Short mmCIF file of C-alpha atoms and ligand atoms in Angstrom, two decimals:
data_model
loop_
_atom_site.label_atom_id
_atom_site.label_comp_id
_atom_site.label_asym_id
_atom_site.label_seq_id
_atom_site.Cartn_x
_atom_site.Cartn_y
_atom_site.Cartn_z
CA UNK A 15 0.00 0.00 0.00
CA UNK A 16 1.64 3.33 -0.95
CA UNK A 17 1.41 6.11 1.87
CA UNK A 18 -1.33 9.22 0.93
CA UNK A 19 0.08 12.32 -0.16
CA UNK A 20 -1.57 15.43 1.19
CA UNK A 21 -2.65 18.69 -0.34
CA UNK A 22 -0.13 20.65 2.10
CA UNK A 23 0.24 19.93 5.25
CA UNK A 24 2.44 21.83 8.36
CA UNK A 25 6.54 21.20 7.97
CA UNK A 26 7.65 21.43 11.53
CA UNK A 27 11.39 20.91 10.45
CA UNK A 28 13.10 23.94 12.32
CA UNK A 29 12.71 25.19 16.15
CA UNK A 30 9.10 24.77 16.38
CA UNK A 31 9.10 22.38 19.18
CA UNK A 32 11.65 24.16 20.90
CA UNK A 33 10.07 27.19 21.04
CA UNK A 34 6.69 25.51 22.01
CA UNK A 35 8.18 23.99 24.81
CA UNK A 36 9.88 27.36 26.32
CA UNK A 37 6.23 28.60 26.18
CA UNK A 38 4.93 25.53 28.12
CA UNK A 39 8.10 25.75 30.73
CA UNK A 40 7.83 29.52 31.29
CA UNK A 41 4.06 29.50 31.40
CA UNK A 42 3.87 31.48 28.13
CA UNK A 43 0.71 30.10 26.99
CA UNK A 44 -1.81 33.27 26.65
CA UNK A 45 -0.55 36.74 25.80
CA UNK A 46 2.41 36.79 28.06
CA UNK A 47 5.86 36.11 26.58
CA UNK A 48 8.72 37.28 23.82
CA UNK A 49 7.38 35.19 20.82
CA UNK A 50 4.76 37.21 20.05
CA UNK A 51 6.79 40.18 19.89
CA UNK A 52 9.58 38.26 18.10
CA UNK A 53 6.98 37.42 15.26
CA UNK A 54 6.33 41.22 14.91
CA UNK A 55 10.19 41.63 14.83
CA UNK A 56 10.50 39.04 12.21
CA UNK A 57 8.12 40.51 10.13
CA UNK A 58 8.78 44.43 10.29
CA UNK A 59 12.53 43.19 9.35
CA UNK A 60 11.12 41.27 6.19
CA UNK A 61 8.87 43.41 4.79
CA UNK A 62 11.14 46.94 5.50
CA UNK A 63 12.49 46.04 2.25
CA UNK A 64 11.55 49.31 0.84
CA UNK A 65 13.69 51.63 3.59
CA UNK A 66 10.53 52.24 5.45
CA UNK A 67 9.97 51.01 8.68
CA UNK A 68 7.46 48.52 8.94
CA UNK A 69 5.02 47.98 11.47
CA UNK A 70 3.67 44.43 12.07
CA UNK A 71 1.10 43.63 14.76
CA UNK A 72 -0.06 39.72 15.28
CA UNK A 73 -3.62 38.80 15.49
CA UNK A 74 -5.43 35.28 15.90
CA UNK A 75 -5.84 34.90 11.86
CA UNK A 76 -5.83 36.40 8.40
CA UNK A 77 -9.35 36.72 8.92
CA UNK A 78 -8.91 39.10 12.02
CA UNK A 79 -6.29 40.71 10.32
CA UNK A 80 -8.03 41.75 7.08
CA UNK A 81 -11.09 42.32 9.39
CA UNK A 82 -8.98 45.29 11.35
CA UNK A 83 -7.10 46.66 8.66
CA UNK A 84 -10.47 47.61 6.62
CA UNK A 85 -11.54 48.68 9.50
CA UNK A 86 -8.37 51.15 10.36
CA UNK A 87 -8.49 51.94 6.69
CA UNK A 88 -11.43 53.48 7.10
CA UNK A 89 -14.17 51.66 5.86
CA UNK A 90 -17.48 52.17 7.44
CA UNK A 91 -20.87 50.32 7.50
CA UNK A 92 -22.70 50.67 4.37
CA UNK A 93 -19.35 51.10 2.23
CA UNK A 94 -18.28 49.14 -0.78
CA UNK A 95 -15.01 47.44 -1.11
CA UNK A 96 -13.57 46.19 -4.67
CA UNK A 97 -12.53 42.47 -4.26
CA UNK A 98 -11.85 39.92 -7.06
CA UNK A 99 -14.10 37.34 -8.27
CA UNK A 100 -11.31 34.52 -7.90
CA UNK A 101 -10.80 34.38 -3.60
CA UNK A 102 -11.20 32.24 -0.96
CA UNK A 103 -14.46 33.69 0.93
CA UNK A 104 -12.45 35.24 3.83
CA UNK A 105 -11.48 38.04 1.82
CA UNK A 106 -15.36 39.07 0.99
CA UNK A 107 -16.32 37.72 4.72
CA UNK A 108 -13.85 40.40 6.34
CA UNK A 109 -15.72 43.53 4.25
CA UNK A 110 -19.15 42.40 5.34
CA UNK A 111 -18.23 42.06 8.62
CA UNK A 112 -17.29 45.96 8.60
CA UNK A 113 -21.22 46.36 6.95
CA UNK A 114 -19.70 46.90 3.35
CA UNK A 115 -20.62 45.49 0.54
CA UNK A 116 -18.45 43.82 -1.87
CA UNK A 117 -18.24 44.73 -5.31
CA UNK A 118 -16.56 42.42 -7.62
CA UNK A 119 -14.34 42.48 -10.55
CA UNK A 120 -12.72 39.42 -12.53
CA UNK A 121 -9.29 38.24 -12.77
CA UNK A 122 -6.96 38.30 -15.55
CA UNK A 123 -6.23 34.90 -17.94
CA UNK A 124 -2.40 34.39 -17.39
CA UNK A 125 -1.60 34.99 -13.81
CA UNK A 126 -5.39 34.83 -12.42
CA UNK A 127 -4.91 37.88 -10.12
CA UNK A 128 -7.44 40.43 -9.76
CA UNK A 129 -7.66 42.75 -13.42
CA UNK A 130 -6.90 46.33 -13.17
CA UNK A 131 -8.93 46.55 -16.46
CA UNK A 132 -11.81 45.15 -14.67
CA UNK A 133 -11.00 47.35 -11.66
CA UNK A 134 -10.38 50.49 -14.13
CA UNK A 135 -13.97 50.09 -15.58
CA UNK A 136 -15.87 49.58 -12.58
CA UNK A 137 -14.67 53.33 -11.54
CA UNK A 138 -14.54 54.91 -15.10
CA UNK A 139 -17.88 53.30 -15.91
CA UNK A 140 -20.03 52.92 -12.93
CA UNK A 141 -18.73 55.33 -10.06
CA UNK A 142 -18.56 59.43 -10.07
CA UNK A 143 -15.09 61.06 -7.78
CA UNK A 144 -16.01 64.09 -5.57
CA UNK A 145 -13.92 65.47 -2.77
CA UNK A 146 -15.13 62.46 -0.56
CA UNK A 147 -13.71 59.93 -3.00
CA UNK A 148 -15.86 57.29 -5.14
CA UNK A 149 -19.25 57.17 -5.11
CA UNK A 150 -20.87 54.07 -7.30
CA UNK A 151 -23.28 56.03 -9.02
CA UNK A 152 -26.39 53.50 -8.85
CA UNK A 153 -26.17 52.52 -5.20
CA UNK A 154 -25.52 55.77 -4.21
CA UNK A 155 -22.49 54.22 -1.42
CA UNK A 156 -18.94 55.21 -0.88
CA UNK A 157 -16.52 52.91 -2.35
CA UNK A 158 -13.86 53.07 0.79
CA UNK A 159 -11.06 50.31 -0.47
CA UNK A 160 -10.01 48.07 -3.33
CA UNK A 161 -9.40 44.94 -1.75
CA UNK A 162 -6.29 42.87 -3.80
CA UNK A 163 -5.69 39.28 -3.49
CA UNK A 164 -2.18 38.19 -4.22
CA UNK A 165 -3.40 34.67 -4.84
CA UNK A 166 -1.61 31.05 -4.97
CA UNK A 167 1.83 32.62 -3.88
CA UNK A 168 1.42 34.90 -7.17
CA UNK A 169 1.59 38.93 -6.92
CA UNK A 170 -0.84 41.07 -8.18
CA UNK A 171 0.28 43.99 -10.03
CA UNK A 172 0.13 46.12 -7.02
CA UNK A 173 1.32 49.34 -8.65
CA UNK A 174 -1.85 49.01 -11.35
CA UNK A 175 -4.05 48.57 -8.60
CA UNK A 176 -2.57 51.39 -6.13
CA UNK A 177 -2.30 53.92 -9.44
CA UNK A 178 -5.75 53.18 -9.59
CA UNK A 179 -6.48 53.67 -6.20
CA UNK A 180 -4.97 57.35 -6.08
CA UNK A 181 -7.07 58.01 -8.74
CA UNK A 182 -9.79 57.47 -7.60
CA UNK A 183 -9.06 58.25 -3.94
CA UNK A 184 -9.72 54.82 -2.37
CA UNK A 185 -7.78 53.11 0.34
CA UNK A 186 -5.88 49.50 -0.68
CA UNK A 187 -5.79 46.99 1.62
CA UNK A 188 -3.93 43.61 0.63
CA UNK A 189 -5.02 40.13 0.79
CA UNK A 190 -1.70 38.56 0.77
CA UNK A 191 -2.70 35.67 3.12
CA UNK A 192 -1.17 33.02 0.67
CA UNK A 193 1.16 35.38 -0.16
CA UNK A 194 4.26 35.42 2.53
CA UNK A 195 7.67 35.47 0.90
CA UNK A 196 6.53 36.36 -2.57
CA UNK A 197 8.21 38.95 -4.36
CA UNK A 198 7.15 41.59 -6.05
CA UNK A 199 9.45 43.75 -8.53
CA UNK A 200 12.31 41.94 -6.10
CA UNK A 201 11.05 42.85 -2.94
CA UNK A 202 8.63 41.13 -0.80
CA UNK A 203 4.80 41.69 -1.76
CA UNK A 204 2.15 43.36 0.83
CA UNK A 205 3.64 46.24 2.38
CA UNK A 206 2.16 48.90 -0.51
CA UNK A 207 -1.20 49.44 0.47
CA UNK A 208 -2.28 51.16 3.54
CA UNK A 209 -1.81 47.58 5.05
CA UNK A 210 -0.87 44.31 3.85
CA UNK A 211 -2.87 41.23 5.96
CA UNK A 212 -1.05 37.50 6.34
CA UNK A 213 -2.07 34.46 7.40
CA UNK A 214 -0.68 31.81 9.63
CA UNK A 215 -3.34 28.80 8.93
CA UNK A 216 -2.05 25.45 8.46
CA UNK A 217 -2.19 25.02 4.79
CA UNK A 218 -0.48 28.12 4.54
CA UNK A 219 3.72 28.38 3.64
CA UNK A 220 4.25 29.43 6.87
CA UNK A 221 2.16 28.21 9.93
CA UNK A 222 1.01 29.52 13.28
CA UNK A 223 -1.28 26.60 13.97
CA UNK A 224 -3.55 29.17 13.15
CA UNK A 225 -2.53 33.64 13.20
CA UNK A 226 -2.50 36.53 10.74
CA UNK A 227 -0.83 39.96 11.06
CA UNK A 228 -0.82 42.81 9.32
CA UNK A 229 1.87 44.72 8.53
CA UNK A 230 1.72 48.50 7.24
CA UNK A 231 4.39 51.46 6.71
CA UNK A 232 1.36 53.78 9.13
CA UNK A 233 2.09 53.74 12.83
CA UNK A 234 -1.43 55.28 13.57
CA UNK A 235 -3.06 52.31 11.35
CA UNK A 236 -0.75 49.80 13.12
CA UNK A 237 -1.54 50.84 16.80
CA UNK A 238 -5.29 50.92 15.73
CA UNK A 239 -5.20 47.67 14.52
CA UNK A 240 -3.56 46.53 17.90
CA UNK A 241 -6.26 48.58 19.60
CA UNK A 242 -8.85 46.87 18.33
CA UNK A 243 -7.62 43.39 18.26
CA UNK A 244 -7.40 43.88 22.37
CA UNK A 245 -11.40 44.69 23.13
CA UNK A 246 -10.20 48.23 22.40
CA UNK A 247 -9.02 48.62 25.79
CA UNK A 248 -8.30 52.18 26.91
CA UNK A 249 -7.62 51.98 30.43
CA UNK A 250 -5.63 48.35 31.47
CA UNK A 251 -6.67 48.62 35.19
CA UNK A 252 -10.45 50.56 35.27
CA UNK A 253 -11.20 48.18 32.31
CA UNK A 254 -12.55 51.41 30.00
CA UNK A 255 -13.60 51.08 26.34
CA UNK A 256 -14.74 54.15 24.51
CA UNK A 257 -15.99 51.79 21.08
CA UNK A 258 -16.06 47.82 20.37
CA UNK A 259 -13.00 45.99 20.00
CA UNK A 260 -12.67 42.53 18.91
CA UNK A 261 -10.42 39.39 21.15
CA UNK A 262 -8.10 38.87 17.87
CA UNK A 263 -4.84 38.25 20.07
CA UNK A 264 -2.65 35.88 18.87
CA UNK A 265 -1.85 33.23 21.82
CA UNK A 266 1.81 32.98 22.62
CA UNK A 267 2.06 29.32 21.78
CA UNK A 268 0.80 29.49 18.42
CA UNK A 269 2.90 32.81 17.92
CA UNK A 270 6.39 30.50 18.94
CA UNK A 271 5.64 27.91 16.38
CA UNK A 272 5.11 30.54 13.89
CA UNK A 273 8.48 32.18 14.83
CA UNK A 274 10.23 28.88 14.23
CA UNK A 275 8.35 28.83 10.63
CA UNK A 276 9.40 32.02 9.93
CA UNK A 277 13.47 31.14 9.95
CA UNK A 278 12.46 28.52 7.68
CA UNK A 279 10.74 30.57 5.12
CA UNK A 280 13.64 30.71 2.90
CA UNK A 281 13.63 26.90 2.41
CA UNK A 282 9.90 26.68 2.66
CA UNK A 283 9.85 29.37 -0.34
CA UNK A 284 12.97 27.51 -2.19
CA UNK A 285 11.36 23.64 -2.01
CA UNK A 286 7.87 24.74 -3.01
CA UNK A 287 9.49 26.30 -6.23
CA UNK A 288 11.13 23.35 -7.06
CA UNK A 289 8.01 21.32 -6.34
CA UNK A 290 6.49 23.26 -8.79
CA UNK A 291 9.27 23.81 -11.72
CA UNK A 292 9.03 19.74 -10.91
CA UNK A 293 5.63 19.59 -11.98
CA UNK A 294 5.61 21.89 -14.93
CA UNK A 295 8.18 19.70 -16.33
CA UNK A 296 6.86 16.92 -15.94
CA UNK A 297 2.96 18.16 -16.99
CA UNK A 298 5.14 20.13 -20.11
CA UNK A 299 3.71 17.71 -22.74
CA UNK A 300 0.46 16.22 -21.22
CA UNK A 301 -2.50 17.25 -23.82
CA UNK A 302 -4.86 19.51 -21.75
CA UNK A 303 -2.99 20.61 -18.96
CA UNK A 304 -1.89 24.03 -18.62
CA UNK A 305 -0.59 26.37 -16.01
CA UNK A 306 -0.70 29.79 -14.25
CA UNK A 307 2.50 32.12 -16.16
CA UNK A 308 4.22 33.74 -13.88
CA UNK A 309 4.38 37.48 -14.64
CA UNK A 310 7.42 39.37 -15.21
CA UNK A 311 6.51 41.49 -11.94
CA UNK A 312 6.95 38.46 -9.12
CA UNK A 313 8.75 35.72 -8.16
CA UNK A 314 5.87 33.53 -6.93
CA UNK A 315 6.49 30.81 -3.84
CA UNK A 316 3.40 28.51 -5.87
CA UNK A 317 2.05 28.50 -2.26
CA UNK A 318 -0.44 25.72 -3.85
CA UNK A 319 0.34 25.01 -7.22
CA UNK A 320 -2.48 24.50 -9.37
CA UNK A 321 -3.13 23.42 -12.96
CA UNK A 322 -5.82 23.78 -15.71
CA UNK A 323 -7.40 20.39 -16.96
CA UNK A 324 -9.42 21.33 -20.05
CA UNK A 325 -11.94 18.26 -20.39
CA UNK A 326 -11.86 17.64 -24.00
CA UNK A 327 -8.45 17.61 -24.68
CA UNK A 328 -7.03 16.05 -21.63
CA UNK A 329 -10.40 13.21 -21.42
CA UNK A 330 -11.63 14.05 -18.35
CA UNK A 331 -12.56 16.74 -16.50
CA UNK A 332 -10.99 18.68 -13.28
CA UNK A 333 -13.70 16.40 -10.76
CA UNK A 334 -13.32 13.34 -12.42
CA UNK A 335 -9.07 14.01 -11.75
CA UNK A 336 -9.71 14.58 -8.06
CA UNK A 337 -11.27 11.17 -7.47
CA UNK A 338 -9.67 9.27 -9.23
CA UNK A 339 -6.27 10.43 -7.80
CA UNK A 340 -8.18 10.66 -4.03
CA UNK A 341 -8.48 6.42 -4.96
CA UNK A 342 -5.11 6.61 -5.41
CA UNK A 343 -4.33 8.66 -1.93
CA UNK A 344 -3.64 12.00 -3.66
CA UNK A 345 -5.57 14.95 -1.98
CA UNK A 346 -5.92 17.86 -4.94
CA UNK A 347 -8.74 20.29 -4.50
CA UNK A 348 -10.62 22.65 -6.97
CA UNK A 349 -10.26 26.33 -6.42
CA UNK A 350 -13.03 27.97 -4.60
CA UNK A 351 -16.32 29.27 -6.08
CA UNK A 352 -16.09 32.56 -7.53
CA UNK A 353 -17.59 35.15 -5.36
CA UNK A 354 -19.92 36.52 -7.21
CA UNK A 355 -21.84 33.18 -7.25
CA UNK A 356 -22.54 32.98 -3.84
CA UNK A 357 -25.72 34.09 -2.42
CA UNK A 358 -24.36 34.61 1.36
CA UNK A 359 -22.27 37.00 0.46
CA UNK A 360 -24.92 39.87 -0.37
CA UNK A 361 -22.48 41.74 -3.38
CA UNK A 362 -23.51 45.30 -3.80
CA UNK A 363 -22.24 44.79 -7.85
CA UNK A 364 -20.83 42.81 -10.38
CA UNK A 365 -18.42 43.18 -13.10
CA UNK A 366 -18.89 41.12 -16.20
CA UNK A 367 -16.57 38.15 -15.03
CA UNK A 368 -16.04 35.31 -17.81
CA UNK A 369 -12.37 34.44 -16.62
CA UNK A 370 -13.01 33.60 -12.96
CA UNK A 371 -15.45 31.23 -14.24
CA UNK A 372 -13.53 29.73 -16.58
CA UNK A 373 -10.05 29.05 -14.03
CA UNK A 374 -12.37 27.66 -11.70
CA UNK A 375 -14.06 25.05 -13.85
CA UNK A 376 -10.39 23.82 -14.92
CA UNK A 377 -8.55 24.10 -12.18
CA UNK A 378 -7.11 21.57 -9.49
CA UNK A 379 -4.45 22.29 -7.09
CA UNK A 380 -2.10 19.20 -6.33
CA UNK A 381 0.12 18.06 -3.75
CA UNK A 382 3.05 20.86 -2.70
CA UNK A 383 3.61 20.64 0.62
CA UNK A 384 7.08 21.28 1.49
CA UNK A 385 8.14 17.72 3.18
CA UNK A 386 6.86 16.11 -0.23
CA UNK A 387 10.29 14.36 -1.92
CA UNK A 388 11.09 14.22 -5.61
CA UNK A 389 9.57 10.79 -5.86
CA UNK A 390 6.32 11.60 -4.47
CA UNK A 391 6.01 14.56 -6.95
CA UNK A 392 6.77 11.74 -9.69
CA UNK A 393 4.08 9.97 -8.44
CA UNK A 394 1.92 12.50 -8.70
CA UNK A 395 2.62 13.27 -12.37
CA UNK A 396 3.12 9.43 -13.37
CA UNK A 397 -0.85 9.09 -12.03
CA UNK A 398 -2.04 12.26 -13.66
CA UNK A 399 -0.12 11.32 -17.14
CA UNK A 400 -2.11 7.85 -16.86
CA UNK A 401 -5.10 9.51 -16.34
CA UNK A 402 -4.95 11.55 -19.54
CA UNK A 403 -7.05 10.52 -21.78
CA UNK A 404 -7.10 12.58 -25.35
CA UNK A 405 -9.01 10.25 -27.22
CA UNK A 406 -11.28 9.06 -24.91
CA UNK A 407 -13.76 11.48 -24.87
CA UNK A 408 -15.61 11.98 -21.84
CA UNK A 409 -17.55 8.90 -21.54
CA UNK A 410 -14.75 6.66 -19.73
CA UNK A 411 -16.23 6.74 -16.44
C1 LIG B 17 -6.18 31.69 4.13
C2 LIG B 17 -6.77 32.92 3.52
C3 LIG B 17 -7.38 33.92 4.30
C4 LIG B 17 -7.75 33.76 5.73
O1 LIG B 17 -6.78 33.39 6.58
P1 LIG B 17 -7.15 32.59 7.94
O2 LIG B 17 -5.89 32.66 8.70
O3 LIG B 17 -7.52 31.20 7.52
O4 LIG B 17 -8.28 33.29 8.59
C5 LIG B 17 -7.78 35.08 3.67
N1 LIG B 17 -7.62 35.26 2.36
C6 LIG B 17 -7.08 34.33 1.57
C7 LIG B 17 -6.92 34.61 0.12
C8 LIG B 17 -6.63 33.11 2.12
O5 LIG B 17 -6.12 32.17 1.33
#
């Protein structure tokens, strides 16, 4: 029997367990302790790549961390925010949990990240710019932030979307949850908007357990955001609070195990590549596969490396892939539904979006986590290659 292959799973391979275990000997298990602080250090140092100092505060998720830094960016209930079609759901949960509504554009065909022509349309076309900023014209509501995605370990072009932005007068906040250690125009992506929001769930390239922070170049947005992920406490002993705050702390132990991630991000980033320059070469000639580019702008980590399986050509389609390699003990997993078809999530508009729907009716995202070995990457495109199928139509199964 041949051992399962996960989708991506945690790589405890540095001082994780070390660092855990200071925690649990020095009673560091809540809020009390240097790894929390460490983290922030770790990540102000990383993303101060552009001579500015950095300020990184550590919350309990990239949920609670895009949550906070809409709201410090200054959108209100009954705002819109701009977010692509092609997202996991936490980046459209985190505006309506504000009371904004999400507007969405598409994505673009070769790199799948949100389109600036999409984004440039929905403001030429649909929204009027007074001295209060954007206003879409047949809802009457403020649009307070353009919400980017830097998705699969892939930059968005950031500078489209900010130049936008300024035009406009809108706030960017960045979803760059799956984006930690990706570089954009050689330095590391996230820290361009008015804040840049990480994640530290398990799937992710770097782990917490579970955390988020969010880093930004604005001290007042940074000590907001810490503000409000502590119940907005104003006085520590009479226990005062002058508005609602939120209990997005991040808990010491799950901070330590993301410190001891974080010195490993260099390998993480390096061994994921080569997972996926693995796979590209060995998917190269496979009739109806194809593959996210990589734009000229990044160096992406291919946090989850995904392909395209067009049905005709390759004989089956993306679902029909996923089980039979699940059979086989290899997890894969479709891309998320766009947003815009998803009732729960109340959208205030709606681009046209044909590419969204088209990536996510192709797409499957196979095994990369970073433990995974040559062989089992081989294995992986061995049973995909057997699977193909060119001139077997669709009626196998
Ligand atoms: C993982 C993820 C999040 C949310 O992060 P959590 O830490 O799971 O709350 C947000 N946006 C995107 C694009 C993600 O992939």
């Amino acid at each position: 029997m041949q051992t399962s292959i996960p989708l991506s799973i945690p790589n405890p391979a540095g001082n994780e367990r070390a660092y855990v275990n200071e925690c649990l000997e020095n009673n560091w298990i809540a809020s009390v302790g240097p790894f929390i602080g460490r983290l922030e250090d770790q990540l102000s140092r990383l993303y101060a790549n552009g001579g500015k100092p950095v300020h990184a505060v550590a919350v309990s998720s990239g949920s609670a961390a895009l949550h906070l830094a809409l709201i410090a960016a200054g959108v209100r209930p009954g705002d819109e925010v701009v977010v692509p079609a092609l997202t996991f759901m936490a980046t459209v949960a985190a505006a309506r949990y504000c009371g904004a509504f999400p507007v969405v554009v598409d994505i673009e065909a070769e790199h799948w990240q949100i389109s600036a022509a999409s984004l440039e349309r929905f403001f030429e076309e649909r929204c009027t710019v007074d001295g209060e900023g954007a206003r879409n014209r047949r809802t009457g509501r403020r649009v307070a932030a353009i919400l980017p995605v830097h998705l699969l370990g892939h930059a968005c072009d950031i500078d489209a979307v900010i130049a936008i932005a300024d035009r406009f007068k809108v706030a960017v906040v960045e979803d760059a949850a799956e984006a930690v250690g990706t570089l954009y125009k050689g330095r590391q992506v996230g820290a361009d908007g008015a804040a840049g929001c990480f994640s530290f769930n398990g799937n992710k390239i770097v782990t917490g357990g579970a955390g988020g922070a969010v880093v930004t170049t604005d001290a007042e947005l940074a000590a907001r955001v810490r503000y409000l992920a502590n119940q907005a406490k104003d006085d520590p002993i009479g226990y005062v609070h002058h508005e609602l705050g939120y209990n997005y702390r991040l808990p010491a132990l799950n901070a330590a195990f993301a410190v001891g991630q974080m010195e490993l991000l260099p390998v993480f980033v390096d061994r994921k590549q080569k997972i996926a320059a693995r796979y590209r070469k060995g998917l190269a000639d496979v009739p109806g596969i194809g593959f996210m580019r990589e734009a000229n702008w990044t160096t992406s980590t291919w946090w989850l490396f995904t392909v395209l399986i067009d049905p005709e050509r390759f004989g089956r389609d993306r679902v029909e892939v996923f089980e039979a390699l699940r059979a086989q003990g290899i997890e894969t997993r479709p891309l998320w539904q766009p947003m815009h078809q998803s009732p729960t999530l109340g959208f205030a508009e709606c681009m046209e979006i044909r590419v969204a729907n088209d990536i996510h009716r192709r797409a499957l995202s196979l095994p990369c986590s970073t433990q995974m070995t040559d062989d089992e990457v081989d294995r992986v495109i061995d049973a995909v290659k057997e699977l193909s199928n060119p001139n077997g139509g669709k009626a196998i199964f």
